[in-house]
Tab-separated table of C-alpha atoms in Angstrom:
chain	number	residue	atom	x	y	z
A	1	UNK	CA	-84.221	-0.373	72.432
A	2	UNK	CA	-86.086	2.285	69.882
A	3	UNK	CA	-84.362	5.548	69.659
A	4	UNK	CA	-86.893	8.889	69.324
A	5	UNK	CA	-85.563	10.328	66.012
A	6	UNK	CA	-83.446	13.222	68.246
A	7	UNK	CA	-81.764	10.440	70.589
A	8	UNK	CA	-80.900	8.973	66.843
A	9	UNK	CA	-79.716	11.702	65.452
A	10	UNK	CA	-77.542	12.678	68.560
A	11	UNK	CA	-75.931	9.452	68.374
A	12	UNK	CA	-75.053	10.392	64.460
A	13	UNK	CA	-73.208	12.932	65.638
A	14	UNK	CA	-71.923	11.315	68.439
A	15	UNK	CA	-70.242	9.125	66.627
A	16	UNK	CA	-68.727	11.967	63.822
A	17	UNK	CA	-66.994	13.556	67.072
A	18	UNK	CA	-65.255	10.462	68.054
A	19	UNK	CA	-64.173	9.553	64.457
A	20	UNK	CA	-63.268	12.244	64.209
A	21	UNK	CA	-61.035	12.413	67.668
A	22	UNK	CA	-60.232	8.988	67.114
A	23	UNK	CA	-57.910	10.037	63.958
A	24	UNK	CA	-56.623	12.602	65.744
A	25	UNK	CA	-56.012	11.793	69.065
A	26	UNK	CA	-58.211	8.833	70.107
A	27	UNK	CA	-60.713	9.255	72.648
A	28	UNK	CA	-63.514	8.667	70.720
A	29	UNK	CA	-65.600	7.045	73.324
A	30	UNK	CA	-65.302	9.708	75.606
A	31	UNK	CA	-68.333	11.790	73.067
A	32	UNK	CA	-70.541	8.263	72.220
A	33	UNK	CA	-70.504	6.627	75.583
A	34	UNK	CA	-72.037	9.080	77.548
A	35	UNK	CA	-74.813	9.955	74.729
A	36	UNK	CA	-75.491	6.039	74.340
A	37	UNK	CA	-75.783	6.041	78.362
A	38	UNK	CA	-78.443	9.023	78.465
A	39	UNK	CA	-80.608	7.280	75.420
A	40	UNK	CA	-80.721	4.780	78.462
A	41	UNK	CA	-79.186	1.447	77.302
A	42	UNK	CA	-77.501	-0.135	80.385
A	43	UNK	CA	-73.650	0.153	80.091
A	44	UNK	CA	-71.983	-3.149	79.174
A	45	UNK	CA	-74.224	-2.595	76.063
A	46	UNK	CA	-73.585	1.023	75.338
A	47	UNK	CA	-70.016	0.023	75.570
A	48	UNK	CA	-70.406	-2.590	73.545
A	49	UNK	CA	-72.383	-1.009	71.503
A	50	UNK	CA	-69.903	1.563	71.010
A	51	UNK	CA	-66.539	-0.677	70.744
A	52	UNK	CA	-68.654	-1.703	67.443
A	53	UNK	CA	-69.609	1.078	65.636
A	54	UNK	CA	-65.920	2.303	66.395
A	55	UNK	CA	-64.188	0.085	63.817
A	56	UNK	CA	-65.856	1.530	60.852
A	57	UNK	CA	-64.014	4.747	61.386
A	58	UNK	CA	-60.800	3.555	63.257
A	59	UNK	CA	-60.556	2.084	59.799
A	60	UNK	CA	-61.145	5.223	57.778
A	61	UNK	CA	-59.154	7.363	59.169
A	62	UNK	CA	-55.776	4.920	59.043
A	63	UNK	CA	-56.640	5.118	55.960
A	64	UNK	CA	-56.845	8.669	55.991
A	65	UNK	CA	-53.609	8.195	57.650
A	66	UNK	CA	-52.198	5.809	54.564
A	67	UNK	CA	-49.712	8.118	53.104
A	68	UNK	CA	-47.589	7.520	56.567
A	69	UNK	CA	-47.800	5.165	57.529
A	70	UNK	CA	-45.221	3.819	54.092
A	71	UNK	CA	-42.570	1.611	55.483
A	72	UNK	CA	-44.056	0.546	58.682
A	73	UNK	CA	-44.582	-2.875	57.190
A	74	UNK	CA	-43.063	-4.571	59.908
A	75	UNK	CA	-43.953	-2.371	62.796
A	76	UNK	CA	-47.728	-2.924	61.988
A	77	UNK	CA	-47.256	-7.111	61.743
A	78	UNK	CA	-45.439	-6.889	65.275
A	79	UNK	CA	-47.327	-4.525	66.615
A	80	UNK	CA	-50.223	-5.750	65.676
A	81	UNK	CA	-50.530	-8.853	66.831
A	82	UNK	CA	-49.018	-7.239	70.576
A	83	UNK	CA	-52.583	-4.556	69.967
A	84	UNK	CA	-54.330	-7.888	68.557
A	85	UNK	CA	-53.232	-10.302	72.269
A	86	UNK	CA	-53.843	-7.244	74.347
A	87	UNK	CA	-57.498	-6.135	73.017
A	88	UNK	CA	-59.391	-9.688	73.417
A	89	UNK	CA	-58.151	-9.864	76.467
A	90	UNK	CA	-59.339	-5.933	77.554
A	91	UNK	CA	-62.755	-7.402	75.956
A	92	UNK	CA	-62.775	-10.944	77.833
A	93	UNK	CA	-62.747	-9.007	81.035
A	94	UNK	CA	-65.410	-6.467	80.768
A	95	UNK	CA	-68.125	-8.485	80.462
A	96	UNK	CA	-66.161	-11.001	82.840
A	97	UNK	CA	-65.634	-8.601	86.102
A	98	UNK	CA	-66.917	-4.802	88.025
A	99	UNK	CA	-66.791	-2.330	85.901
A	100	UNK	CA	-64.996	-0.858	89.081
A	101	UNK	CA	-62.269	-3.021	88.635
A	102	UNK	CA	-60.307	-0.736	86.466
A	103	UNK	CA	-62.352	2.410	87.977
A	104	UNK	CA	-58.942	3.392	90.496
A	105	UNK	CA	-55.765	2.733	88.037
A	106	UNK	CA	-57.254	4.346	85.059
A	107	UNK	CA	-57.413	8.032	85.876
A	108	UNK	CA	-53.723	6.784	87.184
A	109	UNK	CA	-52.526	5.636	83.873
A	110	UNK	CA	-53.601	8.524	81.571
A	111	UNK	CA	-52.659	11.165	83.575
A	112	UNK	CA	-49.014	9.682	83.607
A	113	UNK	CA	-49.502	9.016	79.029
A	114	UNK	CA	-50.006	13.059	79.820
A	115	UNK	CA	-47.042	14.201	80.918
A	116	UNK	CA	-45.156	11.168	78.865
A	117	UNK	CA	-46.482	13.238	75.400
A	118	UNK	CA	-45.886	16.751	77.034
A	119	UNK	CA	-42.154	15.775	77.929
A	120	UNK	CA	-41.943	12.855	75.060
A	121	UNK	CA	-38.775	15.788	73.480
A	122	UNK	CA	-36.649	15.745	76.150
A	123	UNK	CA	-36.862	11.812	77.349
A	124	UNK	CA	-36.222	11.317	73.614
A	125	UNK	CA	-32.429	13.269	74.081
A	126	UNK	CA	-32.108	12.229	77.063
A	127	UNK	CA	-32.550	9.160	75.908
A	128	UNK	CA	-30.253	9.189	72.443
A	129	UNK	CA	-27.397	10.888	74.519
A	130	UNK	CA	-27.300	8.258	76.674
A	131	UNK	CA	-27.181	5.359	74.435
A	132	UNK	CA	-24.495	7.811	72.561
A	133	UNK	CA	-22.339	8.150	75.789
A	134	UNK	CA	-22.857	4.354	76.775
A	135	UNK	CA	-22.165	4.311	73.056
A	136	UNK	CA	-26.050	1.110	72.600
A	137	UNK	CA	-28.727	1.516	70.172
A	138	UNK	CA	-31.295	2.506	70.134
A	139	UNK	CA	-33.589	-0.793	70.758
A	140	UNK	CA	-35.299	-2.469	66.979
A	141	UNK	CA	-39.172	-0.645	66.902
A	142	UNK	CA	-39.134	0.167	70.554
A	143	UNK	CA	-38.414	-3.234	72.158
A	144	UNK	CA	-39.380	-5.503	74.406
A	145	UNK	CA	-40.368	-2.715	76.743
A	146	UNK	CA	-42.621	-1.189	73.991
A	147	UNK	CA	-44.850	-4.217	73.446
A	148	UNK	CA	-45.559	-4.792	76.697
A	149	UNK	CA	-46.943	-0.769	77.426
A	150	UNK	CA	-48.322	-1.870	73.671
A	151	UNK	CA	-50.160	-5.220	75.963
A	152	UNK	CA	-51.746	-2.651	78.528
A	153	UNK	CA	-52.619	-0.847	76.081
A	154	UNK	CA	-53.846	-2.905	74.496
A	155	UNK	CA	-56.030	-4.696	76.953
A	156	UNK	CA	-57.939	-1.302	78.480
A	157	UNK	CA	-58.285	-0.248	75.287
A	158	UNK	CA	-60.834	-4.101	74.589
A	159	UNK	CA	-61.688	-3.168	78.030
A	160	UNK	CA	-63.556	1.217	77.905
A	161	UNK	CA	-60.813	2.623	75.535
A	162	UNK	CA	-61.286	6.250	76.374
A	163	UNK	CA	-58.013	7.859	75.803
A	164	UNK	CA	-56.480	4.239	74.530
A	165	UNK	CA	-55.090	6.217	71.626
A	166	UNK	CA	-52.890	8.986	74.187
A	167	UNK	CA	-51.399	5.913	75.960
A	168	UNK	CA	-50.374	4.756	72.277
A	169	UNK	CA	-48.874	7.685	71.238
A	170	UNK	CA	-47.027	8.717	75.117
A	171	UNK	CA	-45.184	5.070	74.692
A	172	UNK	CA	-43.976	5.399	70.930
A	173	UNK	CA	-43.538	9.264	71.002
A	174	UNK	CA	-41.131	7.774	73.342
A	175	UNK	CA	-39.930	4.592	71.894
A	176	UNK	CA	-40.187	4.762	68.405
A	177	UNK	CA	-37.662	6.958	66.404
A	178	UNK	CA	-40.053	8.004	64.311
A	179	UNK	CA	-42.009	11.420	63.980
A	180	UNK	CA	-45.052	12.339	65.813
A	181	UNK	CA	-47.478	12.021	62.367
A	182	UNK	CA	-46.447	8.777	61.218
A	183	UNK	CA	-46.717	7.167	64.742
A	184	UNK	CA	-51.064	8.629	64.967
A	185	UNK	CA	-50.332	6.416	61.168
A	186	UNK	CA	-49.390	3.375	63.724
A	187	UNK	CA	-52.336	4.566	66.401
A	188	UNK	CA	-55.085	3.898	64.174
A	189	UNK	CA	-53.529	0.984	62.474
A	190	UNK	CA	-53.850	-0.407	66.175
A	191	UNK	CA	-56.931	1.279	66.810
A	192	UNK	CA	-58.363	-1.045	64.528
A	193	UNK	CA	-56.883	-4.532	65.278
A	194	UNK	CA	-57.773	-3.279	68.907
A	195	UNK	CA	-62.144	-2.278	68.456
A	196	UNK	CA	-61.922	-5.147	65.134
A	197	UNK	CA	-61.012	-8.256	67.786
A	198	UNK	CA	-63.640	-6.659	70.439
A	199	UNK	CA	-66.200	-6.534	68.338
A	200	UNK	CA	-66.299	-9.904	66.947
A	201	UNK	CA	-66.321	-11.297	70.370
A	202	UNK	CA	-68.784	-9.216	70.961
A	203	UNK	CA	-70.965	-10.002	68.497
A	204	UNK	CA	-70.986	-14.005	69.768
A	205	UNK	CA	-71.531	-12.653	73.363
A	206	UNK	CA	-73.040	-9.783	74.594
A	207	UNK	CA	-76.169	-7.748	74.140
A	208	UNK	CA	-76.205	-5.211	71.189
A	209	UNK	CA	-78.517	-2.513	70.120
A	210	UNK	CA	-77.152	-2.585	65.844
A	211	UNK	CA	-79.198	0.440	66.221
A	212	UNK	CA	-76.829	2.518	67.420
A	213	UNK	CA	-74.251	0.698	66.745
A	214	UNK	CA	-74.975	1.481	62.300
A	215	UNK	CA	-75.071	4.987	63.708
A	216	UNK	CA	-71.388	5.579	64.887
A	217	UNK	CA	-70.554	2.969	62.271
A	218	UNK	CA	-71.755	6.079	59.602
A	219	UNK	CA	-70.927	9.024	61.964
A	220	UNK	CA	-67.400	7.506	62.956
A	221	UNK	CA	-66.520	6.962	59.537
A	222	UNK	CA	-67.312	10.695	57.388
A	223	UNK	CA	-64.848	11.231	60.984
A	224	UNK	CA	-62.113	9.020	60.211
A	225	UNK	CA	-61.770	11.006	57.035
A	226	UNK	CA	-62.909	14.803	58.524
A	227	UNK	CA	-60.306	13.571	61.759
A	228	UNK	CA	-56.988	12.398	58.928
A	229	UNK	CA	-57.124	16.267	56.728
A	230	UNK	CA	-57.694	18.022	59.906
A	231	UNK	CA	-54.945	15.631	62.227
A	232	UNK	CA	-51.859	15.936	60.025
A	233	UNK	CA	-51.913	19.416	59.081
A	234	UNK	CA	-51.239	20.003	62.879
A	235	UNK	CA	-47.574	20.764	63.738
A	236	UNK	CA	-46.289	18.229	66.232
A	237	UNK	CA	-46.194	21.312	68.871
A	238	UNK	CA	-50.511	21.737	68.171
A	239	UNK	CA	-50.983	18.528	67.747
A	240	UNK	CA	-49.539	17.991	71.638
A	241	UNK	CA	-52.070	19.998	72.511
A	242	UNK	CA	-55.079	18.764	71.958
A	243	UNK	CA	-53.820	15.357	72.911
A	244	UNK	CA	-52.988	16.759	76.802
A	245	UNK	CA	-56.530	18.509	76.063
A	246	UNK	CA	-58.736	15.451	75.574
A	247	UNK	CA	-56.278	13.664	77.852
A	248	UNK	CA	-57.500	16.642	80.517
A	249	UNK	CA	-60.753	16.115	79.864
A	250	UNK	CA	-60.688	12.745	79.790
A	251	UNK	CA	-59.154	12.271	83.342
A	252	UNK	CA	-62.710	14.339	84.130
A	253	UNK	CA	-65.169	12.136	83.444
A	254	UNK	CA	-63.695	9.595	84.416
A	255	UNK	CA	-63.300	10.801	87.961
A	256	UNK	CA	-67.468	12.011	87.417
A	257	UNK	CA	-68.789	8.653	86.110
């Protein structure tokens, strides 16, 4: 499908916005997906093209956060395998299930993730006090509970992806004993894995608008670098506020679709 110059500029600008917000929080799809639909692309083609285009933005954001990734190699491997399985599962579901299959549950999942983000410091302290009373230690890298949560979040990411980063941040923020910026860096790597495996799958089995992919890819790459510079300067409280705002916008948009 041929895009007019104004449509192309709109898709490119949306790609910049998506790359920026994906690196800071996630939910860049909220920028790009509606714009692609407005150009006349069918929903599935728009979703697939969007996923492909955002891969370079995810990589750009992860590279921008490379300093915060130091010492997290074991987590990257462990969580990356989980994200790969979940992302591929979600990509398959996108082509196998009707779009209404997730419409009811996704806003609920995002709302729950936002509650967890807001309560994360209090919940983390409560868990620490409980372990101290019981004389137990925290599970290594979040334990089975975190792996299960990341698997579900990654499957959702491969399926659609709006607010996937919010889900990652809420889960890891509670179950990992680490700073929010280091967790955010890890979230960006998982985004690369999920979008990457879904994109590879889509190339072989789905219709793709390569013009839209290219525009989003260039824009999101630029936005990824901008997001890394901005995101790492935000204190944890402000970053949580941004996460909540983005998550609420995601819920509203999904309910109005």
